[in-house]
């Protein structure tokens, strides 16, 4: 049963969507008439209520996709096409502890908070006050603020701000399971990023231009990260008409580049006296092993006479 504060998605006959928190004392004014929100609880999810003009509205439980698209924004939010891939690549699921820098309007924060569940935690950092406040309002509206610790803090000073209590899971982000940076110059924060996550933990980055990717790749070469991947995701929708199925006239093409890597972990100590391993293309130090690109040696059991 719906309770006050639950999120509902109200869909008009023309497909317009209204994402609202259920409050039986309010009314929703639309172009098709006024909806009495007190009727929503009786109809429930999947039900239908009518405006005072008789237009029917469907009542739906909003999906994560719809929550993200419905946030109030003053910045460009990440599109769901990128967010879904980020969640899978970073292993975001129930119980995960993930650090995010660049809260923005809170779209990705909201998605991660939804997927970590009540046993996980999202630690999000934002240095600009207006974005910090907006992300907090969007999380509260979605009912997910209790899963997120928010810091109004510049990560150039590290991921351990004032107010953090060492060992406190609600405030201490150390040894996080994953990290995502949506900041302008992420290559300047790689050492701070490596210090806050577990060895082997995945990290992700969002960047709008190729020159920024090049700067990040140079930074990753000199930081403790490996398994680097660069990609972009394009979505092409089709008109859902059976007799004339064809692509939409517009598509959601480039909205940002994604870069992923993993914390390289602690290097293995070099065992004293162990032979060096030849790299691909190098000549082995063992004289009994022919060079990789040397002349072919016949495979024979014949004994060469002295």
PDB file of C-alpha atoms in Angstrom:
ATOM      1  CA  UNK A   1       0.000   0.000   0.000  1.00  0.00           C
ATOM      2  CA  UNK A   2       1.199   3.480  -0.832  1.00  0.00           C
ATOM      3  CA  UNK A   3       2.356   5.584   2.076  1.00  0.00           C
ATOM      4  CA  UNK A   4       2.884   9.316   2.322  1.00  0.00           C
ATOM      5  CA  UNK A   5       6.243  10.215   0.772  1.00  0.00           C
ATOM      6  CA  UNK A   6       6.367   7.261  -1.645  1.00  0.00           C
ATOM      7  CA  UNK A   7       7.262   8.166  -5.217  1.00  0.00           C
ATOM      8  CA  UNK A   8       4.633   7.725  -7.910  1.00  0.00           C
ATOM      9  CA  UNK A   9       4.756   8.239 -11.652  1.00  0.00           C
ATOM     10  CA  UNK A  10       1.535   9.641 -13.148  1.00  0.00           C
ATOM     11  CA  UNK A  11       1.203   9.187 -16.928  1.00  0.00           C
ATOM     12  CA  UNK A  12      -1.257  11.262 -18.952  1.00  0.00           C
ATOM     13  CA  UNK A  13      -3.269  10.011 -21.960  1.00  0.00           C
ATOM     14  CA  UNK A  14      -0.701  11.724 -24.209  1.00  0.00           C
ATOM     15  CA  UNK A  15       2.234  10.065 -22.439  1.00  0.00           C
ATOM     16  CA  UNK A  16       3.386  13.039 -20.369  1.00  0.00           C
ATOM     17  CA  UNK A  17       4.925  11.898 -17.089  1.00  0.00           C
ATOM     18  CA  UNK A  18       4.750  13.498 -13.677  1.00  0.00           C
ATOM     19  CA  UNK A  19       7.072  12.176 -10.953  1.00  0.00           C
ATOM     20  CA  UNK A  20       5.742  13.137  -7.540  1.00  0.00           C
ATOM     21  CA  UNK A  21       5.926  12.169  -3.883  1.00  0.00           C
ATOM     22  CA  UNK A  22       2.577  10.877  -2.711  1.00  0.00           C
ATOM     23  CA  UNK A  23       0.850  13.342  -0.414  1.00  0.00           C
ATOM     24  CA  UNK A  24      -2.907  12.842   0.005  1.00  0.00           C
ATOM     25  CA  UNK A  25      -3.368  16.501   0.946  1.00  0.00           C
ATOM     26  CA  UNK A  26      -2.141  17.870  -2.400  1.00  0.00           C
ATOM     27  CA  UNK A  27      -3.524  18.240  -5.900  1.00  0.00           C
ATOM     28  CA  UNK A  28      -1.644  18.001  -9.207  1.00  0.00           C
ATOM     29  CA  UNK A  29      -2.553  20.560 -11.871  1.00  0.00           C
ATOM     30  CA  UNK A  30      -2.038  19.323 -15.447  1.00  0.00           C
ATOM     31  CA  UNK A  31      -3.142  20.379 -18.931  1.00  0.00           C
ATOM     32  CA  UNK A  32      -5.746  17.591 -18.783  1.00  0.00           C
ATOM     33  CA  UNK A  33      -7.203  18.807 -15.507  1.00  0.00           C
ATOM     34  CA  UNK A  34      -6.617  18.533 -11.762  1.00  0.00           C
ATOM     35  CA  UNK A  35      -5.710  15.254 -10.059  1.00  0.00           C
ATOM     36  CA  UNK A  36      -6.711  14.694  -6.440  1.00  0.00           C
ATOM     37  CA  UNK A  37      -3.721  12.875  -4.930  1.00  0.00           C
ATOM     38  CA  UNK A  38      -5.943  11.432  -2.182  1.00  0.00           C
ATOM     39  CA  UNK A  39      -7.311   9.041  -4.828  1.00  0.00           C
ATOM     40  CA  UNK A  40      -3.863   7.616  -5.627  1.00  0.00           C
ATOM     41  CA  UNK A  41      -3.713   5.349  -2.576  1.00  0.00           C
ATOM     42  CA  UNK A  42      -7.049   3.661  -3.322  1.00  0.00           C
ATOM     43  CA  UNK A  43      -6.053   3.008  -6.934  1.00  0.00           C
ATOM     44  CA  UNK A  44      -2.512   1.840  -6.085  1.00  0.00           C
ATOM     45  CA  UNK A  45       0.358   1.124  -8.475  1.00  0.00           C
ATOM     46  CA  UNK A  46      -1.004  -0.012 -11.828  1.00  0.00           C
ATOM     47  CA  UNK A  47      -4.332   1.675 -11.202  1.00  0.00           C
ATOM     48  CA  UNK A  48      -6.001   4.610 -12.937  1.00  0.00           C
ATOM     49  CA  UNK A  49      -7.449   7.856 -11.596  1.00  0.00           C
ATOM     50  CA  UNK A  50      -9.184  10.637 -13.516  1.00  0.00           C
ATOM     51  CA  UNK A  51      -8.815  14.402 -13.506  1.00  0.00           C
ATOM     52  CA  UNK A  52     -11.786  16.635 -12.782  1.00  0.00           C
ATOM     53  CA  UNK A  53     -12.236  16.790 -16.586  1.00  0.00           C
ATOM     54  CA  UNK A  54     -12.411  13.011 -16.838  1.00  0.00           C
ATOM     55  CA  UNK A  55      -8.979  12.310 -18.365  1.00  0.00           C
ATOM     56  CA  UNK A  56      -7.454   9.050 -17.064  1.00  0.00           C
ATOM     57  CA  UNK A  57      -3.934   8.944 -15.583  1.00  0.00           C
ATOM     58  CA  UNK A  58      -2.030   5.716 -14.977  1.00  0.00           C
ATOM     59  CA  UNK A  59      -0.235   5.275 -11.645  1.00  0.00           C
ATOM     60  CA  UNK A  60       3.140   3.553 -11.925  1.00  0.00           C
ATOM     61  CA  UNK A  61       6.021   2.732  -9.607  1.00  0.00           C
ATOM     62  CA  UNK A  62       8.979   4.720 -11.034  1.00  0.00           C
ATOM     63  CA  UNK A  63      11.996   2.744 -12.216  1.00  0.00           C
ATOM     64  CA  UNK A  64      15.578   3.830 -11.566  1.00  0.00           C
ATOM     65  CA  UNK A  65      15.680   5.111 -15.148  1.00  0.00           C
ATOM     66  CA  UNK A  66      12.677   7.346 -14.501  1.00  0.00           C
ATOM     67  CA  UNK A  67      14.089   8.570 -11.182  1.00  0.00           C
ATOM     68  CA  UNK A  68      17.297   9.658 -12.924  1.00  0.00           C
ATOM     69  CA  UNK A  69      15.509  11.365 -15.795  1.00  0.00           C
ATOM     70  CA  UNK A  70      13.206  13.121 -13.350  1.00  0.00           C
ATOM     71  CA  UNK A  71      15.816  14.831 -11.162  1.00  0.00           C
ATOM     72  CA  UNK A  72      15.933  18.601 -11.079  1.00  0.00           C
ATOM     73  CA  UNK A  73      19.145  19.706 -12.708  1.00  0.00           C
ATOM     74  CA  UNK A  74      21.411  22.696 -13.043  1.00  0.00           C
ATOM     75  CA  UNK A  75      24.184  20.625 -14.633  1.00  0.00           C
ATOM     76  CA  UNK A  76      24.276  18.091 -17.442  1.00  0.00           C
ATOM     77  CA  UNK A  77      23.525  14.722 -15.826  1.00  0.00           C
ATOM     78  CA  UNK A  78      24.924  11.388 -16.951  1.00  0.00           C
ATOM     79  CA  UNK A  79      22.597   9.566 -19.324  1.00  0.00           C
ATOM     80  CA  UNK A  80      21.165   6.181 -18.318  1.00  0.00           C
ATOM     81  CA  UNK A  81      23.049   4.582 -21.226  1.00  0.00           C
ATOM     82  CA  UNK A  82      26.333   5.413 -19.474  1.00  0.00           C
ATOM     83  CA  UNK A  83      25.071   4.857 -15.940  1.00  0.00           C
ATOM     84  CA  UNK A  84      24.049   1.263 -16.601  1.00  0.00           C
ATOM     85  CA  UNK A  85      27.506   0.385 -17.926  1.00  0.00           C
ATOM     86  CA  UNK A  86      29.195   2.212 -15.037  1.00  0.00           C
ATOM     87  CA  UNK A  87      27.208   0.233 -12.463  1.00  0.00           C
ATOM     88  CA  UNK A  88      28.235  -3.068 -14.066  1.00  0.00           C
ATOM     89  CA  UNK A  89      31.893  -2.157 -14.594  1.00  0.00           C
ATOM     90  CA  UNK A  90      32.296  -0.899 -11.020  1.00  0.00           C
ATOM     91  CA  UNK A  91      30.437  -3.862  -9.522  1.00  0.00           C
ATOM     92  CA  UNK A  92      27.878  -1.682  -7.757  1.00  0.00           C
ATOM     93  CA  UNK A  93      25.440  -3.909  -5.866  1.00  0.00           C
ATOM     94  CA  UNK A  94      24.006  -4.576  -2.403  1.00  0.00           C
ATOM     95  CA  UNK A  95      26.591  -3.916   0.298  1.00  0.00           C
ATOM     96  CA  UNK A  96      29.070  -2.095  -1.956  1.00  0.00           C
ATOM     97  CA  UNK A  97      30.894   0.985  -0.693  1.00  0.00           C
ATOM     98  CA  UNK A  98      31.582   3.432  -3.517  1.00  0.00           C
ATOM     99  CA  UNK A  99      33.199   6.871  -3.656  1.00  0.00           C
ATOM    100  CA  UNK A 100      32.048   9.508  -6.150  1.00  0.00           C
ATOM    101  CA  UNK A 101      33.559  12.919  -6.836  1.00  0.00           C
ATOM    102  CA  UNK A 102      31.527  15.478  -8.731  1.00  0.00           C
ATOM    103  CA  UNK A 103      27.992  15.006  -7.373  1.00  0.00           C
ATOM    104  CA  UNK A 104      26.536  17.497  -9.842  1.00  0.00           C
ATOM    105  CA  UNK A 105      22.748  17.197  -9.852  1.00  0.00           C
ATOM    106  CA  UNK A 106      22.965  13.741  -8.272  1.00  0.00           C
ATOM    107  CA  UNK A 107      21.817  11.514 -11.153  1.00  0.00           C
ATOM    108  CA  UNK A 108      24.609   8.932 -10.840  1.00  0.00           C
ATOM    109  CA  UNK A 109      24.581   9.319  -7.046  1.00  0.00           C
ATOM    110  CA  UNK A 110      20.910   8.382  -7.026  1.00  0.00           C
ATOM    111  CA  UNK A 111      21.472   5.303  -9.224  1.00  0.00           C
ATOM    112  CA  UNK A 112      24.369   4.070  -7.084  1.00  0.00           C
ATOM    113  CA  UNK A 113      22.418   4.667  -3.868  1.00  0.00           C
ATOM    114  CA  UNK A 114      19.528   2.626  -5.257  1.00  0.00           C
ATOM    115  CA  UNK A 115      21.784  -0.325  -6.114  1.00  0.00           C
ATOM    116  CA  UNK A 116      23.989  -0.474  -2.988  1.00  0.00           C
ATOM    117  CA  UNK A 117      20.890  -1.078  -0.857  1.00  0.00           C
ATOM    118  CA  UNK A 118      20.599  -0.389   2.846  1.00  0.00           C
ATOM    119  CA  UNK A 119      23.745  -2.444   3.552  1.00  0.00           C
ATOM    120  CA  UNK A 120      25.976  -0.383   1.246  1.00  0.00           C
ATOM    121  CA  UNK A 121      27.114   3.228   1.195  1.00  0.00           C
ATOM    122  CA  UNK A 122      27.816   5.979  -1.314  1.00  0.00           C
ATOM    123  CA  UNK A 123      30.310   8.695  -0.362  1.00  0.00           C
ATOM    124  CA  UNK A 124      29.907  11.653  -2.723  1.00  0.00           C
ATOM    125  CA  UNK A 125      32.081  14.773  -2.871  1.00  0.00           C
ATOM    126  CA  UNK A 126      31.134  18.125  -4.385  1.00  0.00           C
ATOM    127  CA  UNK A 127      33.087  21.363  -4.025  1.00  0.00           C
ATOM    128  CA  UNK A 128      30.446  23.769  -5.420  1.00  0.00           C
ATOM    129  CA  UNK A 129      27.802  24.750  -2.874  1.00  0.00           C
ATOM    130  CA  UNK A 130      24.917  25.089  -5.338  1.00  0.00           C
ATOM    131  CA  UNK A 131      25.446  21.588  -6.738  1.00  0.00           C
ATOM    132  CA  UNK A 132      25.962  20.147  -3.261  1.00  0.00           C
ATOM    133  CA  UNK A 133      22.573  21.516  -2.175  1.00  0.00           C
ATOM    134  CA  UNK A 134      20.762  20.422  -5.349  1.00  0.00           C
ATOM    135  CA  UNK A 135      22.082  16.845  -5.178  1.00  0.00           C
ATOM    136  CA  UNK A 136      20.925  16.627  -1.576  1.00  0.00           C
ATOM    137  CA  UNK A 137      17.399  17.746  -2.504  1.00  0.00           C
ATOM    138  CA  UNK A 138      17.192  15.245  -5.370  1.00  0.00           C
ATOM    139  CA  UNK A 139      18.324  12.376  -3.146  1.00  0.00           C
ATOM    140  CA  UNK A 140      15.815  13.354  -0.472  1.00  0.00           C
ATOM    141  CA  UNK A 141      13.019  13.544  -3.062  1.00  0.00           C
ATOM    142  CA  UNK A 142      13.872  10.018  -4.223  1.00  0.00           C
ATOM    143  CA  UNK A 143      13.938   8.724  -0.639  1.00  0.00           C
ATOM    144  CA  UNK A 144      17.572   7.584  -0.937  1.00  0.00           C
ATOM    145  CA  UNK A 145      19.440  10.156   1.132  1.00  0.00           C
ATOM    146  CA  UNK A 146      19.941   7.749   4.043  1.00  0.00           C
ATOM    147  CA  UNK A 147      22.268   5.613   1.902  1.00  0.00           C
ATOM    148  CA  UNK A 148      24.553   8.509   0.967  1.00  0.00           C
ATOM    149  CA  UNK A 149      27.201  10.438   2.877  1.00  0.00           C
ATOM    150  CA  UNK A 150      27.707  13.824   1.250  1.00  0.00           C
ATOM    151  CA  UNK A 151      30.803  15.974   1.634  1.00  0.00           C
ATOM    152  CA  UNK A 152      31.063  19.630   0.599  1.00  0.00           C
ATOM    153  CA  UNK A 153      34.773  19.232  -0.031  1.00  0.00           C
ATOM    154  CA  UNK A 154      37.473  19.727  -2.688  1.00  0.00           C
ATOM    155  CA  UNK A 155      39.125  16.367  -3.420  1.00  0.00           C
ATOM    156  CA  UNK A 156      42.415  18.072  -4.277  1.00  0.00           C
ATOM    157  CA  UNK A 157      42.836  17.976  -0.487  1.00  0.00           C
ATOM    158  CA  UNK A 158      42.138  14.232  -0.419  1.00  0.00           C
ATOM    159  CA  UNK A 159      39.103  12.106   0.336  1.00  0.00           C
ATOM    160  CA  UNK A 160      39.325  12.418   4.119  1.00  0.00           C
ATOM    161  CA  UNK A 161      37.682  15.759   5.039  1.00  0.00           C
ATOM    162  CA  UNK A 162      37.013  17.320   8.395  1.00  0.00           C
ATOM    163  CA  UNK A 163      34.156  15.534  10.117  1.00  0.00           C
ATOM    164  CA  UNK A 164      35.271  12.117   8.921  1.00  0.00           C
ATOM    165  CA  UNK A 165      35.552   9.661  11.822  1.00  0.00           C
ATOM    166  CA  UNK A 166      38.139   6.914  11.142  1.00  0.00           C
ATOM    167  CA  UNK A 167      36.508   3.497  11.193  1.00  0.00           C
ATOM    168  CA  UNK A 168      32.973   4.908  11.100  1.00  0.00           C
ATOM    169  CA  UNK A 169      31.203   3.338   8.075  1.00  0.00           C
ATOM    170  CA  UNK A 170      28.886   6.340   7.815  1.00  0.00           C
ATOM    171  CA  UNK A 171      31.703   8.887   7.386  1.00  0.00           C
ATOM    172  CA  UNK A 172      34.939   7.027   6.578  1.00  0.00           C
ATOM    173  CA  UNK A 173      35.269   6.202   2.841  1.00  0.00           C
ATOM    174  CA  UNK A 174      38.641   4.455   3.158  1.00  0.00           C
ATOM    175  CA  UNK A 175      39.130   1.060   1.467  1.00  0.00           C
ATOM    176  CA  UNK A 176      36.096   1.634  -0.745  1.00  0.00           C
ATOM    177  CA  UNK A 177      35.102  -1.045  -3.249  1.00  0.00           C
ATOM    178  CA  UNK A 178      34.940   1.327  -6.230  1.00  0.00           C
ATOM    179  CA  UNK A 179      35.376   4.950  -7.242  1.00  0.00           C
ATOM    180  CA  UNK A 180      34.022   7.214  -9.984  1.00  0.00           C
ATOM    181  CA  UNK A 181      35.375  10.661 -10.879  1.00  0.00           C
ATOM    182  CA  UNK A 182      33.304  13.149 -12.857  1.00  0.00           C
ATOM    183  CA  UNK A 183      35.629  16.137 -12.570  1.00  0.00           C
ATOM    184  CA  UNK A 184      37.353  18.346 -15.121  1.00  0.00           C
ATOM    185  CA  UNK A 185      40.965  17.264 -14.456  1.00  0.00           C
ATOM    186  CA  UNK A 186      40.865  13.738 -12.982  1.00  0.00           C
ATOM    187  CA  UNK A 187      44.561  13.150 -13.730  1.00  0.00           C
ATOM    188  CA  UNK A 188      45.352  15.613 -10.935  1.00  0.00           C
ATOM    189  CA  UNK A 189      43.592  13.404  -8.367  1.00  0.00           C
ATOM    190  CA  UNK A 190      44.874   9.907  -9.175  1.00  0.00           C
ATOM    191  CA  UNK A 191      47.076   9.570  -6.097  1.00  0.00           C
ATOM    192  CA  UNK A 192      44.189  10.647  -3.852  1.00  0.00           C
ATOM    193  CA  UNK A 193      41.937   8.147  -5.638  1.00  0.00           C
ATOM    194  CA  UNK A 194      44.407   5.299  -5.183  1.00  0.00           C
ATOM    195  CA  UNK A 195      44.660   6.086  -1.460  1.00  0.00           C
ATOM    196  CA  UNK A 196      40.922   5.744  -0.746  1.00  0.00           C
ATOM    197  CA  UNK A 197      40.102   2.432  -2.477  1.00  0.00           C
ATOM    198  CA  UNK A 198      41.038  -1.201  -1.915  1.00  0.00           C
ATOM    199  CA  UNK A 199      43.870  -2.760  -3.951  1.00  0.00           C
ATOM    200  CA  UNK A 200      42.375  -4.135  -7.143  1.00  0.00           C
ATOM    201  CA  UNK A 201      39.247  -1.954  -6.903  1.00  0.00           C
ATOM    202  CA  UNK A 202      37.760  -0.637 -10.175  1.00  0.00           C
ATOM    203  CA  UNK A 203      37.683   3.067 -10.979  1.00  0.00           C
ATOM    204  CA  UNK A 204      35.795   5.010 -13.640  1.00  0.00           C
ATOM    205  CA  UNK A 205      35.963   8.453 -15.202  1.00  0.00           C
ATOM    206  CA  UNK A 206      33.637  10.559 -17.376  1.00  0.00           C
ATOM    207  CA  UNK A 207      35.173  13.066 -19.793  1.00  0.00           C
ATOM    208  CA  UNK A 208      33.657  15.083 -22.668  1.00  0.00           C
ATOM    209  CA  UNK A 209      36.704  15.539 -24.967  1.00  0.00           C
ATOM    210  CA  UNK A 210      39.508  13.422 -26.425  1.00  0.00           C
ATOM    211  CA  UNK A 211      42.293  15.737 -25.299  1.00  0.00           C
ATOM    212  CA  UNK A 212      41.149  15.237 -21.701  1.00  0.00           C
ATOM    213  CA  UNK A 213      41.312  11.473 -22.249  1.00  0.00           C
ATOM    214  CA  UNK A 214      44.895  11.790 -23.497  1.00  0.00           C
ATOM    215  CA  UNK A 215      45.866  13.736 -20.372  1.00  0.00           C
ATOM    216  CA  UNK A 216      44.184  11.112 -18.193  1.00  0.00           C
ATOM    217  CA  UNK A 217      45.912   8.241 -19.986  1.00  0.00           C
ATOM    218  CA  UNK A 218      49.303   9.889 -19.442  1.00  0.00           C
ATOM    219  CA  UNK A 219      48.441  10.272 -15.772  1.00  0.00           C
ATOM    220  CA  UNK A 220      47.359   6.638 -15.442  1.00  0.00           C
ATOM    221  CA  UNK A 221      50.702   5.507 -16.883  1.00  0.00           C
ATOM    222  CA  UNK A 222      52.458   7.031 -13.862  1.00  0.00           C
ATOM    223  CA  UNK A 223      49.859   6.074 -11.238  1.00  0.00           C
ATOM    224  CA  UNK A 224      49.114   2.697  -9.605  1.00  0.00           C
ATOM    225  CA  UNK A 225      46.409   1.676 -12.094  1.00  0.00           C
ATOM    226  CA  UNK A 226      46.137  -1.012 -14.776  1.00  0.00           C
ATOM    227  CA  UNK A 227      43.610  -2.619 -17.181  1.00  0.00           C
ATOM    228  CA  UNK A 228      42.678   0.680 -18.819  1.00  0.00           C
ATOM    229  CA  UNK A 229      39.636   0.841 -21.113  1.00  0.00           C
ATOM    230  CA  UNK A 230      38.292   3.800 -23.142  1.00  0.00           C
ATOM    231  CA  UNK A 231      34.856   3.798 -24.790  1.00  0.00           C
ATOM    232  CA  UNK A 232      31.694   5.697 -25.651  1.00  0.00           C
ATOM    233  CA  UNK A 233      28.126   4.412 -25.801  1.00  0.00           C
ATOM    234  CA  UNK A 234      25.630   5.352 -28.511  1.00  0.00           C
ATOM    235  CA  UNK A 235      21.883   4.637 -28.449  1.00  0.00           C
ATOM    236  CA  UNK A 236      19.772   4.462 -31.614  1.00  0.00           C
ATOM    237  CA  UNK A 237      16.037   4.180 -31.053  1.00  0.00           C
ATOM    238  CA  UNK A 238      13.457   2.895 -33.535  1.00  0.00           C
ATOM    239  CA  UNK A 239       9.900   4.060 -34.170  1.00  0.00           C
ATOM    240  CA  UNK A 240       7.681   1.351 -32.597  1.00  0.00           C
ATOM    241  CA  UNK A 241       5.308   1.054 -35.574  1.00  0.00           C
ATOM    242  CA  UNK A 242       5.031  -2.484 -36.919  1.00  0.00           C
ATOM    243  CA  UNK A 243       4.190  -1.540 -40.532  1.00  0.00           C
ATOM    244  CA  UNK A 244       6.971   1.043 -40.929  1.00  0.00           C
ATOM    245  CA  UNK A 245       9.716   0.172 -38.472  1.00  0.00           C
ATOM    246  CA  UNK A 246      12.661   2.525 -38.934  1.00  0.00           C
ATOM    247  CA  UNK A 247      15.121   4.525 -36.830  1.00  0.00           C
ATOM    248  CA  UNK A 248      14.057   7.694 -35.073  1.00  0.00           C
ATOM    249  CA  UNK A 249      15.075  10.906 -36.823  1.00  0.00           C
ATOM    250  CA  UNK A 250      17.315  11.799 -33.867  1.00  0.00           C
ATOM    251  CA  UNK A 251      19.566   9.690 -31.716  1.00  0.00           C
ATOM    252  CA  UNK A 252      21.368  10.030 -28.415  1.00  0.00           C
ATOM    253  CA  UNK A 253      24.902   9.884 -29.742  1.00  0.00           C
ATOM    254  CA  UNK A 254      27.990  11.282 -28.038  1.00  0.00           C
ATOM    255  CA  UNK A 255      27.301  12.447 -24.493  1.00  0.00           C
ATOM    256  CA  UNK A 256      30.697  11.653 -22.980  1.00  0.00           C
ATOM    257  CA  UNK A 257      33.649   9.275 -22.980  1.00  0.00           C
ATOM    258  CA  UNK A 258      34.074   6.645 -20.285  1.00  0.00           C
ATOM    259  CA  UNK A 259      37.452   5.480 -19.006  1.00  0.00           C
ATOM    260  CA  UNK A 260      37.890   2.527 -16.649  1.00  0.00           C
ATOM    261  CA  UNK A 261      40.876   1.057 -14.838  1.00  0.00           C
ATOM    262  CA  UNK A 262      41.750  -0.957 -11.743  1.00  0.00           C
ATOM    263  CA  UNK A 263      43.944  -0.220  -8.781  1.00  0.00           C
ATOM    264  CA  UNK A 264      47.106  -2.153  -9.619  1.00  0.00           C
ATOM    265  CA  UNK A 265      47.473  -3.441  -6.050  1.00  0.00           C
ATOM    266  CA  UNK A 266      50.703  -4.127  -4.212  1.00  0.00           C
ATOM    267  CA  UNK A 267      53.546  -5.211  -6.533  1.00  0.00           C
ATOM    268  CA  UNK A 268      54.883  -8.694  -5.892  1.00  0.00           C
ATOM    269  CA  UNK A 269      58.372  -8.675  -4.329  1.00  0.00           C
ATOM    270  CA  UNK A 270      61.117  -9.880  -6.660  1.00  0.00           C
ATOM    271  CA  UNK A 271      62.443 -13.168  -5.294  1.00  0.00           C
ATOM    272  CA  UNK A 272      66.209 -13.148  -4.858  1.00  0.00           C
ATOM    273  CA  UNK A 273      67.929 -15.424  -7.357  1.00  0.00           C
ATOM    274  CA  UNK A 274      64.797 -15.869  -9.493  1.00  0.00           C
ATOM    275  CA  UNK A 275      65.487 -15.764 -13.245  1.00  0.00           C
ATOM    276  CA  UNK A 276      64.317 -12.703 -15.119  1.00  0.00           C
ATOM    277  CA  UNK A 277      61.330 -13.271 -17.387  1.00  0.00           C
ATOM    278  CA  UNK A 278      61.906 -12.105 -20.933  1.00  0.00           C
ATOM    279  CA  UNK A 279      59.337  -9.703 -22.247  1.00  0.00           C
ATOM    280  CA  UNK A 280      57.561 -10.463 -25.528  1.00  0.00           C
ATOM    281  CA  UNK A 281      59.922  -9.842 -28.412  1.00  0.00           C
ATOM    282  CA  UNK A 282      63.089  -9.923 -26.238  1.00  0.00           C
ATOM    283  CA  UNK A 283      65.793 -12.535 -26.577  1.00  0.00           C
ATOM    284  CA  UNK A 284      65.895 -15.008 -23.698  1.00  0.00           C
ATOM    285  CA  UNK A 285      68.995 -15.035 -21.549  1.00  0.00           C
ATOM    286  CA  UNK A 286      68.937 -18.882 -21.621  1.00  0.00           C
ATOM    287  CA  UNK A 287      71.365 -20.007 -24.387  1.00  0.00           C
ATOM    288  CA  UNK A 288      69.476 -23.291 -24.825  1.00  0.00           C
ATOM    289  CA  UNK A 289      66.342 -21.427 -25.960  1.00  0.00           C
ATOM    290  CA  UNK A 290      66.465 -20.127 -29.554  1.00  0.00           C
ATOM    291  CA  UNK A 291      65.567 -16.496 -30.189  1.00  0.00           C
ATOM    292  CA  UNK A 292      61.897 -15.857 -30.960  1.00  0.00           C
ATOM    293  CA  UNK A 293      62.644 -14.561 -34.459  1.00  0.00           C
ATOM    294  CA  UNK A 294      65.761 -16.669 -35.070  1.00  0.00           C
ATOM    295  CA  UNK A 295      66.258 -19.358 -37.756  1.00  0.00           C
ATOM    296  CA  UNK A 296      64.110 -22.480 -37.571  1.00  0.00           C
ATOM    297  CA  UNK A 297      65.757 -25.323 -35.645  1.00  0.00           C
ATOM    298  CA  UNK A 298      64.796 -28.821 -36.771  1.00  0.00           C
ATOM    299  CA  UNK A 299      63.105 -31.009 -34.197  1.00  0.00           C
ATOM    300  CA  UNK A 300      65.262 -34.130 -34.186  1.00  0.00           C
ATOM    301  CA  UNK A 301      66.490 -36.813 -31.833  1.00  0.00           C
ATOM    302  CA  UNK A 302      69.663 -37.452 -33.831  1.00  0.00           C
ATOM    303  CA  UNK A 303      72.930 -37.234 -31.927  1.00  0.00           C
ATOM    304  CA  UNK A 304      75.497 -34.909 -33.438  1.00  0.00           C
ATOM    305  CA  UNK A 305      78.836 -36.724 -33.668  1.00  0.00           C
ATOM    306  CA  UNK A 306      81.750 -35.201 -31.839  1.00  0.00           C
TER     307      UNK A 306
END
